[in-house]
Amino acid sequence: MENEYTDDETKGPPYKPQMMKQLRKAFIKAGIVVPLTHNDAGMNGYYVNGTGSPDLYGFDDYPQGFDCSHPLDWNNLTKSYHDYHMDVFPDRPLYIPEAQQGSFDPWGPSAPGYEKCRLLTDKNFQNTLYYHMLASNVKLINLYMIYGGTSWGNIPFPGVYTSYDYGSAIRENRDLSEKYNYLKPLGMFLRSVPELYHTDVVSSRVISSNREDSPALVTHLRNPDSGASFYFVRHSDASKDDDARYTLQLSTNSGELRLPIFYETFLLKYRTTELIVTDIKFGNSSLIYTSASIFFAGRMGSRDVLVLYGDVELPHEAIIQLKGEPNRINRSPLVSLIPPSPLLNLAKGTLISFLPGITQMVEVWDSDEQLILFCDTETANALHAPVLAGDSSDPFRSFWGIGSNNSIIVGGPYLVRSAILEDGTLGLNGDLKEDAFLRVIGLPKEVHRITWNGVDVDTLQSLRNWPSIVSLPLAKTISLLPLVREFGPWKYQDSLPEITNAYDDSDWVVANKTNTTCPYGPLFGSGPVLYACDYGFCEGAVLWRGYFNGSKAKEGVRLAINGGEAFAASIWINGHFLGTSYGNSTRNLNIVTETDETFIFPDWTLRRDKTNVLTVLQDNMGMDETGWPYDANKSKSPRGVRGYSLLSGAKFTTWKVQGRAGGYRHYVDKHRGILNTGGFYGERLGWHLPEFDDSSWKYLDLQSGLPNDLAGVGFFRTQLNLDIPTGQDVMMSFEFEDMESKPYRALLFVNGWNMGKRVANLGPQTKFIVHEGILNYHGSNTIAISLWVMEPNQTVQPRLKLVIDAQFEGGVGASFEPGPSWGDLYLASD
C-alpha cells in the first residue's frame, strides 16, 4: 500500500496509521481483490498489526549498502530474518519486498558508475544473499531491481541521475549481464522444485570445517509432506574471502548418508553458498541426493527429465533412481555410475560421480522413461527453458503453471523469447548476437519441423531419428551497422528572454503567499514565501523575478536557494549576469542541497530611482527521499528561494514565478505527462516538440555553444533520419563526447520526450539510452537540446553523437508511436 512508510507518531506528521487505513479502504473500494502488502524499510515492525496494517507484511534488506566505489568490500549478511519472522509475524509467510539486486549511483565526478555497482552485487553476492533468504524460509522475494531502466524527464530523486541502470541483471540498454545468467538458473530451480514452497526450518548450525574465523554454517529446511530436504551451506561470515572444506552427515528417506561419498570433503569457495538437496521428485522419478545444482526437474513429453550443473573446477555427485533400458549414449569419461549396492547404503539408487573438467552438456542416462544430463555452470547459464505455449485462445498461454505446464530446453542463442508447438512445428523466437548452434533438449516426438524467428532451420537428418540433444547451426544473417552517427545541421534560438527588464511577465503567477504547506519554513527575509511547489512548479527549471526600487546605496542581495543535490541557480540583475550558485553531490560525500550566498550588484547594473528586476533561474532536482530515520516530512522539500534580502535594507515590491506551462492542473502535454518538462522558455513554448516551425531560427552548431560565450540558455534543434533494417534489435544511445568538467547543464529531448539531463560540471553521466519506440527507427526524429551555460567566457562546446551499443538479429520489434506534435498541442489549445 505504501513504500517504507513509518507508523512512528514521533517522526513527521501524526495520523499515519489512520492514513494507511483510509488507503486500504480506498483500494478495496476500487475493486482490488489481491492481498494488500506493505514494505517496512527494515525489521522495524511498522504495520505488522493494528490500524492501517496490510494483509501481508514484509521488509526490505540491502546488506551491501550503496557505496559502489568499493565493490570488492562485502558486508556480512543480515542473519536474523527467520528469528524476526517467528517473533513478529509467524502466522504469515516471510516476505522480502525489496531484496538487493544492485545500487543507485549518485551525481559527482568521483561517482563510480553502474558497472562498479554491478560488481558490488555480482553473481556471487546474488548466490549468497538469495540462498540465505531461501534458507531463512523466505517464500516471497522481490528483487530490486532486475531492470532499473531510465528515469526520464523529472522523475529522478536528487540522489541519482537520469540513468537508473542500478547495476541490475538487465542493463539500462536491455543488454543482459552475467547477473542475469545467474538468476535464470535460479528461477528455473524454483520453478522445477515445488517441494521448496512448503518447508520448515529444522536447524541452523555450525559444522566442522577448516575455517576457524568463519566456519561453515548449514541450515536445514524440510518439506513436512514429502520429506524433501534442502541444506544451505555458507560461510558464517560472508565478508571473508577464504575457502572452507567441510563434511556433512544427514538423513534421507532412504537412509543415513555421510557426505561427500566419493571424496574426503566438500569445498566451499569464498563468497558462495552451496545447496544440497535430497528426496525430490522429477516427474515420476526420484532424486535421492545431489550436491550439484538443479536447472530443470520435471516432465518433458513422455519422459522424466533432470538437468544438473556445477562448478567446472569441482567434483559433484548424486544418487538417482534410474529407470528404463538405457539407449546408446556417448557418456563422458568424467562421469561414473555405481549401481545400487547395500554395501554402500545405496540400495535404492545409483551413485553418480561427476569429476572436475566437464565443460559442456553430457548425457548421464537416456532411456524411454528418463533423460538425465549434466553440464558446467557456464553452459547452464546459457540455457533457456521457454514454456510451450498452451491453447491459442488462452491469454495466459505462455505463463508457466497457468496456461501451460510444458517446456523444452534450448541452448545456443543469446535469448529465446518464446516457443510454440503447433501441427508438428516447433516455432522458436529469440535473438542472436553471433553465430550459434541451436541445441534442443526434450524435443517432443511429434515434431517434424523447427523454425527460428519464422525461418526453417536446416536439418541434416530425419527428426524422427534425432538424439536427446539436438544440435543445429544458426547463422546470423544481418550486417553490422556503423557504430557512430554525427548530428546536424543544428538550428538555434535564445531561450532566456526573461532576464531583460523589457520582458513581459504579466501572465506569470504572482508569488504572494504568506504561509506554506511545507514543514520547513523560510530562513530569512520579509515578504512572501518563495517555494515553487506552493505555486504549482515543483519539477525542473523554475524562474523567479523580484522587483525593487533602486537607490543610491550600494546594493546587493543575499539568497538562500534550495534545489536538492547537484542543483544550480543562476542570477541576473537587469539582464546582467551576477553568478551561479552550485549544489553538489560528490559520491554522497559532499552533499549540498541548499546554498546561502551574497551577490553584489555592480554600480553600472542598477537603475537608480527606477524599477529593477532580479531574475533567478534554478533547477529543482526532485523531492528528497524519506530515508533514515524515515521522517515522513523529509520528502516535503522546500524547493525554491528559502531566504532573500537586499543588502541596503530595501524591500522587494513584487515577486513573480514561472515553471512548467500550465502548472499542475493545466499543463499542456497530457500524453508525455507532467514530469516531462520544466519551466525553460523553450519548454513552455514547445520548442522540443516535433513539427515546431524553426524556419526563422539561425543555423548554429551545438558544438559552438552559446553566442559570444555568454551565460544563459539556448535551444538547439536538428532532425535525425534513421533507416534501421527490420528484424533487428539495435540498442542505441546519445553520447556527449566532452568528458571534462564544464559549467553547463543540458536537457536532451527526443521526439518531444525528455530523455536525459547532462550536468557537465559534476557528471558522471555522458551517455543517454533511448529505445526504439521513443526513437523512430524508420524515419525522421526531432532532436532538441536545452543548453544552460552557467558561467560566461568559458569554452562550452558540447559534442553529441548517436552510438550503437549492441546489435542483435531478432528482438522485440517495438513500434514507433509518435506523440502529439507541436500543432496537436499548441494549435488545438488555441
PDB file of N, CA, C and O in Angstrom, residues 152 660-677 683-684 686 688-689 751-753 818-822 824-826 828-829:
ATOM      1  N   TRP A 152      13.484   9.061 -16.999  1.00  0.00           N
ATOM      2  CA  TRP A 152      13.359  10.148 -17.969  1.00  0.00           C
ATOM      3  C   TRP A 152      12.660  11.354 -17.327  1.00  0.00           C
ATOM      4  O   TRP A 152      12.024  11.261 -16.286  1.00  0.00           O
ATOM      5  N   ARG A 660       6.763  25.048 -15.271  1.00  0.00           N
ATOM      6  CA  ARG A 660       6.128  24.333 -16.373  1.00  0.00           C
ATOM      7  C   ARG A 660       4.865  25.055 -16.819  1.00  0.00           C
ATOM      8  O   ARG A 660       4.045  25.476 -16.008  1.00  0.00           O
ATOM      9  N   ALA A 661       4.685  25.184 -18.133  1.00  0.00           N
ATOM     10  CA  ALA A 661       3.489  25.854 -18.660  1.00  0.00           C
ATOM     11  C   ALA A 661       2.232  25.150 -18.178  1.00  0.00           C
ATOM     12  O   ALA A 661       2.077  23.947 -18.347  1.00  0.00           O
ATOM     13  N   GLY A 662       1.355  25.908 -17.531  1.00  0.00           N
ATOM     14  CA  GLY A 662       0.101  25.349 -17.047  1.00  0.00           C
ATOM     15  C   GLY A 662       0.151  24.807 -15.640  1.00  0.00           C
ATOM     16  O   GLY A 662      -0.892  24.438 -15.084  1.00  0.00           O
ATOM     17  N   GLY A 663       1.372  24.734 -15.052  1.00  0.00           N
ATOM     18  CA  GLY A 663       1.480  24.233 -13.683  1.00  0.00           C
ATOM     19  C   GLY A 663       1.014  22.792 -13.561  1.00  0.00           C
ATOM     20  O   GLY A 663       1.189  21.972 -14.462  1.00  0.00           O
ATOM     21  N   TYR A 664       0.403  22.481 -12.417  1.00  0.00           N
ATOM     22  CA  TYR A 664      -0.045  21.113 -12.160  1.00  0.00           C
ATOM     23  C   TYR A 664      -1.346  20.767 -12.869  1.00  0.00           C
ATOM     24  O   TYR A 664      -1.530  19.666 -13.373  1.00  0.00           O
ATOM     25  N   ARG A 665      -2.265  21.686 -12.888  1.00  0.00           N
ATOM     26  CA  ARG A 665      -3.611  21.346 -13.336  1.00  0.00           C
ATOM     27  C   ARG A 665      -3.846  21.562 -14.822  1.00  0.00           C
ATOM     28  O   ARG A 665      -4.726  20.929 -15.418  1.00  0.00           O
ATOM     29  N   HIS A 666      -3.084  22.436 -15.439  1.00  0.00           N
ATOM     30  CA  HIS A 666      -3.378  22.802 -16.826  1.00  0.00           C
ATOM     31  C   HIS A 666      -2.145  22.645 -17.723  1.00  0.00           C
ATOM     32  O   HIS A 666      -2.021  23.377 -18.713  1.00  0.00           O
ATOM     33  N   TYR A 667      -1.284  21.718 -17.400  1.00  0.00           N
ATOM     34  CA  TYR A 667      -0.089  21.527 -18.233  1.00  0.00           C
ATOM     35  C   TYR A 667      -0.504  21.053 -19.620  1.00  0.00           C
ATOM     36  O   TYR A 667      -1.539  20.411 -19.821  1.00  0.00           O
ATOM     37  N   VAL A 668       0.330  21.369 -20.597  1.00  0.00           N
ATOM     38  CA  VAL A 668      -0.083  21.262 -21.998  1.00  0.00           C
ATOM     39  C   VAL A 668      -0.086  19.830 -22.504  1.00  0.00           C
ATOM     40  O   VAL A 668      -1.041  19.387 -23.150  1.00  0.00           O
ATOM     41  N   ASP A 669       0.980  19.085 -22.232  1.00  0.00           N
ATOM     42  CA  ASP A 669       1.183  17.784 -22.870  1.00  0.00           C
ATOM     43  C   ASP A 669       0.728  16.664 -21.950  1.00  0.00           C
ATOM     44  O   ASP A 669       1.497  16.126 -21.142  1.00  0.00           O
ATOM     45  N   LYS A 670      -0.537  16.284 -22.056  1.00  0.00           N
ATOM     46  CA  LYS A 670      -1.066  15.210 -21.215  1.00  0.00           C
ATOM     47  C   LYS A 670      -0.524  13.844 -21.640  1.00  0.00           C
ATOM     48  O   LYS A 670      -0.525  12.903 -20.855  1.00  0.00           O
ATOM     49  N   HIS A 671      -0.094  13.727 -22.885  1.00  0.00           N
ATOM     50  CA  HIS A 671       0.400  12.438 -23.381  1.00  0.00           C
ATOM     51  C   HIS A 671       1.746  12.089 -22.748  1.00  0.00           C
ATOM     52  O   HIS A 671       1.921  10.988 -22.226  1.00  0.00           O
ATOM     53  N   ARG A 672       2.686  13.010 -22.777  1.00  0.00           N
ATOM     54  CA  ARG A 672       4.012  12.736 -22.219  1.00  0.00           C
ATOM     55  C   ARG A 672       4.051  12.957 -20.710  1.00  0.00           C
ATOM     56  O   ARG A 672       4.980  12.503 -20.050  1.00  0.00           O
ATOM     57  N   GLY A 673       3.084  13.652 -20.190  1.00  0.00           N
ATOM     58  CA  GLY A 673       2.923  13.711 -18.755  1.00  0.00           C
ATOM     59  C   GLY A 673       3.523  14.924 -18.088  1.00  0.00           C
ATOM     60  O   GLY A 673       4.311  15.689 -18.654  1.00  0.00           O
ATOM     61  N   ILE A 674       3.170  15.069 -16.835  1.00  0.00           N
ATOM     62  CA  ILE A 674       3.508  16.260 -16.070  1.00  0.00           C
ATOM     63  C   ILE A 674       5.002  16.364 -15.769  1.00  0.00           C
ATOM     64  O   ILE A 674       5.530  17.445 -15.544  1.00  0.00           O
ATOM     65  N   LEU A 675       5.709  15.245 -15.782  1.00  0.00           N
ATOM     66  CA  LEU A 675       7.123  15.255 -15.418  1.00  0.00           C
ATOM     67  C   LEU A 675       8.043  15.424 -16.623  1.00  0.00           C
ATOM     68  O   LEU A 675       9.262  15.409 -16.481  1.00  0.00           O
ATOM     69  N   ASN A 676       7.490  15.588 -17.800  1.00  0.00           N
ATOM     70  CA  ASN A 676       8.329  15.631 -18.996  1.00  0.00           C
ATOM     71  C   ASN A 676       9.066  16.959 -19.155  1.00  0.00           C
ATOM     72  O   ASN A 676      10.163  16.990 -19.716  1.00  0.00           O
ATOM     73  N   THR A 677       8.477  18.059 -18.706  1.00  0.00           N
ATOM     74  CA  THR A 677       9.099  19.366 -18.928  1.00  0.00           C
ATOM     75  C   THR A 677       9.133  20.182 -17.651  1.00  0.00           C
ATOM     76  O   THR A 677       8.435  19.898 -16.675  1.00  0.00           O
ATOM     77  N   GLU A 683      10.877  25.195 -23.369  1.00  0.00           N
ATOM     78  CA  GLU A 683       9.967  24.117 -22.968  1.00  0.00           C
ATOM     79  C   GLU A 683       8.527  24.619 -22.921  1.00  0.00           C
ATOM     80  O   GLU A 683       7.596  23.926 -23.348  1.00  0.00           O
ATOM     81  N   ARG A 684       8.347  25.829 -22.355  1.00  0.00           N
ATOM     82  CA  ARG A 684       6.987  26.353 -22.216  1.00  0.00           C
ATOM     83  C   ARG A 684       6.331  26.604 -23.574  1.00  0.00           C
ATOM     84  O   ARG A 684       5.116  26.466 -23.731  1.00  0.00           O
ATOM     85  N   GLY A 686       7.088  24.884 -26.313  1.00  0.00           N
ATOM     86  CA  GLY A 686       7.022  23.648 -27.094  1.00  0.00           C
ATOM     87  C   GLY A 686       8.097  23.510 -28.149  1.00  0.00           C
ATOM     88  O   GLY A 686       7.916  22.787 -29.142  1.00  0.00           O
ATOM     89  N   HIS A 688      10.662  21.845 -28.055  1.00  0.00           N
ATOM     90  CA  HIS A 688      11.218  20.491 -28.057  1.00  0.00           C
ATOM     91  C   HIS A 688      10.374  19.517 -28.849  1.00  0.00           C
ATOM     92  O   HIS A 688      10.770  18.366 -29.045  1.00  0.00           O
ATOM     93  N   LEU A 689       9.211  19.966 -29.333  1.00  0.00           N
ATOM     94  CA  LEU A 689       8.243  19.057 -29.940  1.00  0.00           C
ATOM     95  C   LEU A 689       8.463  18.899 -31.445  1.00  0.00           C
ATOM     96  O   LEU A 689       8.937  19.832 -32.123  1.00  0.00           O
ATOM     97  N   ASN A 751      12.086  13.457 -29.972  1.00  0.00           N
ATOM     98  CA  ASN A 751      10.680  13.429 -30.399  1.00  0.00           C
ATOM     99  C   ASN A 751       9.746  13.927 -29.298  1.00  0.00           C
ATOM    100  O   ASN A 751       8.669  13.383 -29.059  1.00  0.00           O
ATOM    101  N   GLY A 752      10.199  14.954 -28.604  1.00  0.00           N
ATOM    102  CA  GLY A 752       9.390  15.594 -27.577  1.00  0.00           C
ATOM    103  C   GLY A 752       9.560  15.020 -26.186  1.00  0.00           C
ATOM    104  O   GLY A 752       9.083  15.614 -25.211  1.00  0.00           O
ATOM    105  N   TRP A 753      10.239  13.894 -26.074  1.00  0.00           N
ATOM    106  CA  TRP A 753      10.433  13.254 -24.769  1.00  0.00           C
ATOM    107  C   TRP A 753      11.752  13.703 -24.150  1.00  0.00           C
ATOM    108  O   TRP A 753      12.801  13.683 -24.798  1.00  0.00           O
ATOM    109  N   PRO A 818       4.243   7.914 -32.609  1.00  0.00           N
ATOM    110  CA  PRO A 818       4.566   9.336 -32.385  1.00  0.00           C
ATOM    111  C   PRO A 818       3.615   9.974 -31.383  1.00  0.00           C
ATOM    112  O   PRO A 818       2.397   9.761 -31.428  1.00  0.00           O
ATOM    113  N   GLY A 819       4.205  10.733 -30.478  1.00  0.00           N
ATOM    114  CA  GLY A 819       3.387  11.514 -29.556  1.00  0.00           C
ATOM    115  C   GLY A 819       2.855  12.745 -30.245  1.00  0.00           C
ATOM    116  O   GLY A 819       3.159  13.028 -31.412  1.00  0.00           O
ATOM    117  N   PRO A 820       2.048  13.512 -29.546  1.00  0.00           N
ATOM    118  CA  PRO A 820       1.471  14.717 -30.151  1.00  0.00           C
ATOM    119  C   PRO A 820       2.558  15.680 -30.640  1.00  0.00           C
ATOM    120  O   PRO A 820       3.601  15.848 -29.993  1.00  0.00           O
ATOM    121  N   SER A 821       2.312  16.280 -31.775  1.00  0.00           N
ATOM    122  CA  SER A 821       3.234  17.275 -32.321  1.00  0.00           C
ATOM    123  C   SER A 821       2.942  18.634 -31.707  1.00  0.00           C
ATOM    124  O   SER A 821       1.982  18.813 -30.946  1.00  0.00           O
ATOM    125  N   TRP A 822       3.758  19.623 -32.094  1.00  0.00           N
ATOM    126  CA  TRP A 822       3.548  20.984 -31.601  1.00  0.00           C
ATOM    127  C   TRP A 822       2.156  21.489 -32.003  1.00  0.00           C
ATOM    128  O   TRP A 822       1.430  22.069 -31.188  1.00  0.00           O
ATOM    129  N   ASP A 824      -0.510  19.710 -32.668  1.00  0.00           N
ATOM    130  CA  ASP A 824      -1.556  18.997 -31.934  1.00  0.00           C
ATOM    131  C   ASP A 824      -1.809  19.626 -30.570  1.00  0.00           C
ATOM    132  O   ASP A 824      -2.958  19.670 -30.094  1.00  0.00           O
ATOM    133  N   LEU A 825      -0.745  20.099 -29.928  1.00  0.00           N
ATOM    134  CA  LEU A 825      -0.858  20.593 -28.562  1.00  0.00           C
ATOM    135  C   LEU A 825      -1.123  22.090 -28.487  1.00  0.00           C
ATOM    136  O   LEU A 825      -1.962  22.546 -27.700  1.00  0.00           O
ATOM    137  N   TYR A 826      -0.427  22.866 -29.313  1.00  0.00           N
ATOM    138  CA  TYR A 826      -0.492  24.317 -29.153  1.00  0.00           C
ATOM    139  C   TYR A 826      -1.546  24.968 -30.042  1.00  0.00           C
ATOM    140  O   TYR A 826      -2.178  25.942 -29.640  1.00  0.00           O
ATOM    141  N   ALA A 828      -4.236  23.304 -31.075  1.00  0.00           N
ATOM    142  CA  ALA A 828      -5.503  22.814 -30.544  1.00  0.00           C
ATOM    143  C   ALA A 828      -5.920  23.589 -29.310  1.00  0.00           C
ATOM    144  O   ALA A 828      -7.101  23.851 -29.080  1.00  0.00           O
ATOM    145  N   SER A 829      -4.915  23.991 -28.488  1.00  0.00           N
ATOM    146  CA  SER A 829      -5.243  24.722 -27.260  1.00  0.00           C
ATOM    147  C   SER A 829      -5.711  26.140 -27.547  1.00  0.00           C
ATOM    148  O   SER A 829      -6.347  26.777 -26.712  1.00  0.00           O
TER     149      SER A 829
END
